[in-house]
């Protein structure tokens, strides 16, 4: 999440915590739902297809990730592309 927020894939809003008055960064549920509808993580894709990560790596060899692992700490693919494979 931190990487996705840092790179601007998830917009954040800073609000004041009413209990301790410290600023807290929040992501709205609508923004998170929109992100999850558009992207799927490599690990989530392996679990949903019930294949090992190594097998999935070979299946997705010709599909570049939409969000690189080096940028945010995890690889994310466009759902519309990987659902066709």
CSV table of N, CA, C and O in Angstrom, one decimal:
chain,number,residue,atom,x,y,z
A,1,UNK,N,0.8,-1.2,0.0
A,1,UNK,CA,0.0,0.0,0.0
A,1,UNK,C,0.9,1.3,0.0
A,1,UNK,O,0.5,2.2,-0.7
A,2,UNK,N,1.9,1.2,0.8
A,2,UNK,CA,2.8,2.4,0.9
A,2,UNK,C,3.4,2.8,-0.5
A,2,UNK,O,3.4,3.9,-0.9
A,3,UNK,N,3.8,1.8,-1.2
A,3,UNK,CA,4.4,2.0,-2.5
A,3,UNK,C,3.3,2.5,-3.5
A,3,UNK,O,3.6,3.4,-4.4
A,4,UNK,N,2.1,2.0,-3.5
A,4,UNK,CA,1.1,2.4,-4.3
A,4,UNK,C,0.7,3.8,-4.1
A,4,UNK,O,0.4,4.6,-5.0
A,5,UNK,N,0.7,4.2,-2.8
A,5,UNK,CA,0.3,5.6,-2.4
A,5,UNK,C,1.5,6.5,-2.9
A,5,UNK,O,1.2,7.6,-3.5
A,6,UNK,N,2.7,6.1,-2.6
A,6,UNK,CA,3.9,6.9,-2.9
A,6,UNK,C,4.0,7.2,-4.4
A,6,UNK,O,4.3,8.3,-4.8
A,7,UNK,N,3.7,6.2,-5.2
A,7,UNK,CA,3.8,6.3,-6.7
A,7,UNK,C,2.5,6.9,-7.3
A,7,UNK,O,2.5,7.1,-8.5
A,8,UNK,N,1.5,7.2,-6.5
A,8,UNK,CA,0.3,7.9,-7.0
A,8,UNK,C,-0.8,7.0,-7.6
A,8,UNK,O,-1.7,7.5,-8.2
A,9,UNK,N,-0.6,5.7,-7.4
A,9,UNK,CA,-1.7,4.8,-7.9
A,9,UNK,C,-2.9,4.8,-7.0
A,9,UNK,O,-4.0,4.6,-7.5
A,10,UNK,N,-2.7,5.1,-5.8
A,10,UNK,CA,-3.8,5.2,-4.8
A,10,UNK,C,-3.8,6.7,-4.2
A,10,UNK,O,-2.8,7.0,-3.6
A,11,UNK,N,-4.8,7.5,-4.5
A,11,UNK,CA,-4.8,8.8,-3.9
A,11,UNK,C,-5.0,8.8,-2.4
A,11,UNK,O,-5.8,8.0,-1.9
A,12,UNK,N,-4.3,9.6,-1.7
A,12,UNK,CA,-4.5,9.7,-0.3
A,12,UNK,C,-5.0,11.0,0.2
A,12,UNK,O,-4.9,12.0,-0.5
A,13,UNK,N,-5.6,11.0,1.3
A,13,UNK,CA,-6.1,12.2,2.0
A,13,UNK,C,-5.6,12.2,3.4
A,13,UNK,O,-5.8,11.2,4.1
A,14,UNK,N,-5.0,13.3,3.8
A,14,UNK,CA,-4.5,13.4,5.2
A,14,UNK,C,-5.6,14.0,6.0
A,14,UNK,O,-6.1,15.1,5.7
A,15,UNK,N,-5.9,13.4,7.1
A,15,UNK,CA,-6.9,13.9,8.1
A,15,UNK,C,-6.3,13.8,9.5
A,15,UNK,O,-5.4,13.1,9.7
A,16,UNK,N,-7.0,14.5,10.4
A,16,UNK,CA,-6.5,14.6,11.7
A,16,UNK,C,-7.3,13.5,12.5
A,16,UNK,O,-8.5,13.4,12.5
A,17,UNK,N,-6.5,12.6,13.2
A,17,UNK,CA,-7.1,11.6,14.1
A,17,UNK,C,-7.8,12.3,15.2
A,17,UNK,O,-7.2,13.1,15.9
A,18,UNK,N,-9.1,12.0,15.4
A,18,UNK,CA,-9.8,12.7,16.5
A,18,UNK,C,-9.4,12.3,17.9
A,18,UNK,O,-9.6,13.1,18.8
A,19,UNK,N,-8.7,11.2,18.0
A,19,UNK,CA,-8.3,10.8,19.4
A,19,UNK,C,-7.0,11.4,19.8
A,19,UNK,O,-7.0,12.0,20.9
A,20,UNK,N,-6.0,11.3,19.0
A,20,UNK,CA,-4.7,11.8,19.4
A,20,UNK,C,-4.2,13.0,18.6
A,20,UNK,O,-3.1,13.5,18.8
A,21,UNK,N,-5.1,13.5,17.7
A,21,UNK,CA,-4.8,14.8,17.0
A,21,UNK,C,-3.6,14.7,16.0
A,21,UNK,O,-3.1,15.7,15.6
A,22,UNK,N,-3.1,13.5,15.7
A,22,UNK,CA,-2.0,13.3,14.8
A,22,UNK,C,-2.6,13.1,13.4
A,22,UNK,O,-3.6,12.5,13.2
A,23,UNK,N,-1.8,13.6,12.4
A,23,UNK,CA,-2.3,13.5,11.0
A,23,UNK,C,-2.2,12.0,10.6
A,23,UNK,O,-1.2,11.3,10.9
A,24,UNK,N,-3.2,11.5,9.8
A,24,UNK,CA,-3.2,10.2,9.3
A,24,UNK,C,-3.5,10.2,7.8
A,24,UNK,O,-4.4,10.9,7.4
A,25,UNK,N,-2.8,9.4,7.0
A,25,UNK,CA,-3.1,9.3,5.6
A,25,UNK,C,-4.1,8.2,5.4
A,25,UNK,O,-3.9,7.1,5.9
A,26,UNK,N,-5.2,8.5,4.7
A,26,UNK,CA,-6.3,7.5,4.4
A,26,UNK,C,-6.5,7.4,2.9
A,26,UNK,O,-6.3,8.4,2.1
A,27,UNK,N,-6.9,6.2,2.5
A,27,UNK,CA,-7.3,6.0,1.1
A,27,UNK,C,-8.8,5.6,1.2
A,27,UNK,O,-9.2,4.8,2.0
A,28,UNK,N,-9.6,6.3,0.3
A,28,UNK,CA,-11.0,6.1,0.4
A,28,UNK,C,-11.4,4.7,-0.2
A,28,UNK,O,-10.6,4.1,-1.0
A,29,UNK,N,-12.5,4.1,0.3
A,29,UNK,CA,-12.9,2.8,-0.1
A,29,UNK,C,-13.2,2.8,-1.6
A,29,UNK,O,-12.9,1.8,-2.3
A,30,UNK,N,-13.8,3.9,-2.1
A,30,UNK,CA,-14.1,4.0,-3.5
A,30,UNK,C,-12.9,3.9,-4.4
A,30,UNK,O,-12.8,3.2,-5.4
A,31,UNK,N,-11.8,4.6,-3.9
A,31,UNK,CA,-10.5,4.6,-4.7
A,31,UNK,C,-9.9,3.2,-4.6
A,31,UNK,O,-9.4,2.7,-5.6
A,32,UNK,N,-9.9,2.6,-3.5
A,32,UNK,CA,-9.4,1.2,-3.4
A,32,UNK,C,-10.2,0.2,-4.2
A,32,UNK,O,-9.6,-0.6,-4.9
A,33,UNK,N,-11.5,0.3,-4.2
A,33,UNK,CA,-12.3,-0.5,-5.0
A,33,UNK,C,-12.1,-0.3,-6.5
A,33,UNK,O,-12.0,-1.3,-7.3
A,34,UNK,N,-11.9,0.9,-6.9
A,34,UNK,CA,-11.6,1.2,-8.3
A,34,UNK,C,-10.2,0.6,-8.7
A,34,UNK,O,-10.1,0.0,-9.8
A,35,UNK,N,-9.2,0.7,-7.8
A,35,UNK,CA,-7.9,0.1,-8.1
A,35,UNK,C,-8.0,-1.4,-8.2
A,35,UNK,O,-7.5,-2.0,-9.1
A,36,UNK,N,-8.7,-2.0,-7.3
A,36,UNK,CA,-8.9,-3.5,-7.3
A,36,UNK,C,-9.7,-4.0,-8.5
A,36,UNK,O,-9.4,-5.1,-8.9
A,37,UNK,N,-10.6,-3.2,-9.0
A,37,UNK,CA,-11.3,-3.6,-10.2
A,37,UNK,C,-10.5,-3.5,-11.4
A,37,UNK,O,-10.7,-4.2,-12.4
A,38,UNK,N,-9.5,-2.6,-11.4
A,38,UNK,CA,-8.6,-2.4,-12.6
A,38,UNK,C,-7.4,-3.3,-12.6
A,38,UNK,O,-6.9,-3.8,-13.6
A,39,UNK,N,-6.8,-3.5,-11.4
A,39,UNK,CA,-5.5,-4.3,-11.3
A,39,UNK,C,-5.7,-5.5,-10.4
A,39,UNK,O,-6.5,-5.6,-9.5
A,40,UNK,N,-4.8,-6.5,-10.7
A,40,UNK,CA,-4.7,-7.7,-9.8
A,40,UNK,C,-3.3,-8.0,-9.5
A,40,UNK,O,-2.4,-7.8,-10.4
A,41,UNK,N,-2.9,-8.3,-8.3
A,41,UNK,CA,-1.6,-8.6,-7.9
A,41,UNK,C,-1.2,-10.0,-8.4
A,41,UNK,O,-2.0,-10.8,-8.6
A,42,UNK,N,0.1,-10.2,-8.6
A,42,UNK,CA,0.6,-11.5,-9.0
A,42,UNK,C,0.2,-12.6,-8.0
A,42,UNK,O,-0.3,-13.6,-8.4
A,43,UNK,N,0.3,-12.3,-6.7
A,43,UNK,CA,0.0,-13.3,-5.7
A,43,UNK,C,-1.5,-13.6,-5.7
A,43,UNK,O,-1.9,-14.8,-5.6
A,44,UNK,N,-2.3,-12.6,-5.8
A,44,UNK,CA,-3.8,-12.8,-5.9
A,44,UNK,C,-4.2,-13.6,-7.1
A,44,UNK,O,-5.0,-14.5,-7.0
A,45,UNK,N,-3.5,-13.4,-8.2
A,45,UNK,CA,-3.8,-14.1,-9.4
A,45,UNK,C,-3.4,-15.6,-9.3
A,45,UNK,O,-4.2,-16.4,-9.7
A,46,UNK,N,-2.3,-15.8,-8.7
A,46,UNK,CA,-1.9,-17.2,-8.5
A,46,UNK,C,-2.9,-18.0,-7.6
A,46,UNK,O,-3.2,-19.1,-7.8
A,47,UNK,N,-3.3,-17.3,-6.5
A,47,UNK,CA,-4.3,-17.9,-5.6
A,47,UNK,C,-5.6,-18.2,-6.3
A,47,UNK,O,-6.2,-19.2,-6.1
A,48,UNK,N,-6.1,-17.2,-7.0
A,48,UNK,CA,-7.4,-17.4,-7.7
A,48,UNK,C,-7.4,-18.4,-8.8
A,48,UNK,O,-8.4,-19.1,-9.0
A,49,UNK,N,-6.2,-18.6,-9.4
A,49,UNK,CA,-6.1,-19.6,-10.5
A,49,UNK,C,-5.7,-21.0,-9.9
A,49,UNK,O,-5.6,-21.9,-10.7
A,50,UNK,N,-5.3,-21.0,-8.7
A,50,UNK,CA,-4.9,-22.2,-8.0
A,50,UNK,C,-3.7,-22.8,-8.7
A,50,UNK,O,-3.6,-24.0,-9.0
A,51,UNK,N,-2.7,-22.0,-9.0
A,51,UNK,CA,-1.4,-22.4,-9.6
A,51,UNK,C,-0.3,-21.9,-8.8
A,51,UNK,O,-0.5,-20.9,-8.0
A,52,UNK,N,0.8,-22.5,-8.9
A,52,UNK,CA,2.0,-22.0,-8.1
A,52,UNK,C,2.5,-20.8,-8.7
A,52,UNK,O,2.3,-20.5,-9.9
A,53,UNK,N,3.2,-19.9,-8.0
A,53,UNK,CA,3.8,-18.7,-8.6
A,53,UNK,C,4.7,-19.0,-9.7
A,53,UNK,O,4.8,-18.2,-10.7
A,54,UNK,N,5.5,-20.1,-9.6
A,54,UNK,CA,6.4,-20.4,-10.7
A,54,UNK,C,5.6,-20.8,-12.0
A,54,UNK,O,6.0,-20.3,-13.1
A,55,UNK,N,4.5,-21.5,-11.9
A,55,UNK,CA,3.7,-21.8,-13.1
A,55,UNK,C,3.1,-20.5,-13.6
A,55,UNK,O,3.1,-20.3,-14.9
A,56,UNK,N,2.6,-19.7,-12.8
A,56,UNK,CA,2.0,-18.4,-13.2
A,56,UNK,C,3.1,-17.5,-13.9
A,56,UNK,O,2.8,-16.9,-14.9
A,57,UNK,N,4.3,-17.6,-13.4
A,57,UNK,CA,5.4,-16.8,-14.1
A,57,UNK,C,5.6,-17.2,-15.5
A,57,UNK,O,5.7,-16.4,-16.4
A,58,UNK,N,5.5,-18.5,-15.8
A,58,UNK,CA,5.6,-19.0,-17.2
A,58,UNK,C,4.4,-18.6,-18.0
A,58,UNK,O,4.5,-18.3,-19.2
A,59,UNK,N,3.2,-18.7,-17.4
A,59,UNK,CA,2.0,-18.3,-18.1
A,59,UNK,C,2.0,-16.9,-18.5
A,59,UNK,O,1.6,-16.5,-19.6
A,60,UNK,N,2.5,-16.0,-17.6
A,60,UNK,CA,2.5,-14.6,-17.9
A,60,UNK,C,3.8,-14.1,-18.5
A,60,UNK,O,4.1,-12.9,-18.5
A,61,UNK,N,4.6,-15.0,-19.0
A,61,UNK,CA,5.9,-14.6,-19.5
A,61,UNK,C,5.8,-13.5,-20.6
A,61,UNK,O,6.7,-12.6,-20.7
A,62,UNK,N,4.8,-13.5,-21.4
A,62,UNK,CA,4.7,-12.6,-22.5
A,62,UNK,C,3.9,-11.3,-22.1
A,62,UNK,O,3.7,-10.4,-23.0
A,63,UNK,N,3.4,-11.3,-20.9
A,63,UNK,CA,2.6,-10.1,-20.5
A,63,UNK,C,3.4,-9.3,-19.5
A,63,UNK,O,3.7,-9.7,-18.4
A,64,UNK,N,3.7,-8.1,-19.8
A,64,UNK,CA,4.4,-7.2,-18.9
A,64,UNK,C,3.5,-6.7,-17.8
A,64,UNK,O,2.3,-6.4,-18.1
A,65,UNK,N,3.9,-6.6,-16.6
A,65,UNK,CA,3.1,-6.0,-15.5
A,65,UNK,C,2.7,-4.6,-15.8
A,65,UNK,O,3.6,-3.8,-16.3
A,66,UNK,N,1.5,-4.2,-15.4
A,66,UNK,CA,1.1,-2.8,-15.6
A,66,UNK,C,1.9,-1.9,-14.5
A,66,UNK,O,2.2,-0.7,-14.8
A,67,UNK,N,2.1,-2.5,-13.4
A,67,UNK,CA,2.9,-1.8,-12.3
A,67,UNK,C,4.0,-2.7,-11.9
A,67,UNK,O,3.8,-3.8,-11.5
A,68,UNK,N,5.2,-2.3,-12.1
A,68,UNK,CA,6.4,-3.1,-11.9
A,68,UNK,C,6.6,-3.3,-10.4
A,68,UNK,O,6.4,-2.4,-9.6
A,69,UNK,N,7.1,-4.5,-10.1
A,69,UNK,CA,7.5,-4.8,-8.7
A,69,UNK,C,8.5,-3.9,-8.1
A,69,UNK,O,8.4,-3.5,-6.9
A,70,UNK,N,9.4,-3.4,-8.9
A,70,UNK,CA,10.5,-2.5,-8.4
A,70,UNK,C,9.9,-1.2,-8.0
A,70,UNK,O,10.5,-0.5,-7.1
A,71,UNK,N,8.8,-0.8,-8.5
A,71,UNK,CA,8.3,0.5,-8.2
A,71,UNK,C,7.5,0.5,-6.9
A,71,UNK,O,7.6,1.5,-6.1
A,72,UNK,N,6.7,-0.5,-6.6
A,72,UNK,CA,5.8,-0.5,-5.5
A,72,UNK,C,6.0,-1.7,-4.5
A,72,UNK,O,5.3,-1.8,-3.5
A,73,UNK,N,6.9,-2.6,-4.9
A,73,UNK,CA,7.1,-3.8,-4.0
A,73,UNK,C,6.3,-5.0,-4.4
A,73,UNK,O,6.4,-6.1,-3.7
A,74,UNK,N,5.4,-4.9,-5.4
A,74,UNK,CA,4.6,-6.1,-5.8
A,74,UNK,C,4.2,-5.8,-7.3
A,74,UNK,O,4.1,-4.6,-7.7
A,75,UNK,N,4.1,-6.9,-8.1
A,75,UNK,CA,3.7,-6.7,-9.5
A,75,UNK,C,2.2,-6.7,-9.6
A,75,UNK,O,1.5,-7.6,-9.0
A,76,UNK,N,1.7,-5.8,-10.4
A,76,UNK,CA,0.2,-5.7,-10.6
A,76,UNK,C,0.0,-5.8,-12.1
A,76,UNK,O,0.7,-5.2,-12.9
A,77,UNK,N,-1.0,-6.5,-12.5
A,77,UNK,CA,-1.4,-6.7,-13.9
A,77,UNK,C,-2.8,-6.1,-14.1
A,77,UNK,O,-3.6,-6.1,-13.2
A,78,UNK,N,-3.1,-5.7,-15.4
A,78,UNK,CA,-4.4,-5.2,-15.7
A,78,UNK,C,-5.3,-6.4,-15.7
A,78,UNK,O,-5.0,-7.4,-16.4
A,79,UNK,N,-6.4,-6.4,-15.0
A,79,UNK,CA,-7.4,-7.5,-15.0
A,79,UNK,C,-7.9,-7.8,-16.4
A,79,UNK,O,-8.0,-9.0,-16.7
A,80,UNK,N,-8.2,-6.8,-17.2
A,80,UNK,CA,-8.8,-7.1,-18.5
A,80,UNK,C,-7.8,-7.9,-19.4
A,80,UNK,O,-8.3,-8.6,-20.3
A,81,UNK,N,-6.5,-7.8,-19.2
A,81,UNK,CA,-5.6,-8.5,-20.0
A,81,UNK,C,-5.4,-9.9,-19.5
A,81,UNK,O,-5.4,-10.9,-20.3
A,82,UNK,N,-5.2,-10.1,-18.2
A,82,UNK,CA,-4.9,-11.4,-17.7
A,82,UNK,C,-6.1,-12.3,-17.6
A,82,UNK,O,-6.0,-13.5,-17.6
A,83,UNK,N,-7.3,-11.7,-17.7
A,83,UNK,CA,-8.5,-12.6,-17.7
A,83,UNK,C,-8.7,-13.3,-19.0
A,83,UNK,O,-9.4,-14.3,-19.1
A,84,UNK,N,-8.1,-12.7,-20.1
A,84,UNK,CA,-8.1,-13.3,-21.4
A,84,UNK,C,-7.1,-14.5,-21.6
A,84,UNK,O,-7.2,-15.3,-22.5
A,85,UNK,N,-6.2,-14.6,-20.6
A,85,UNK,CA,-5.2,-15.6,-20.8
A,85,UNK,C,-5.6,-16.9,-20.0
A,85,UNK,O,-6.1,-16.9,-19.0
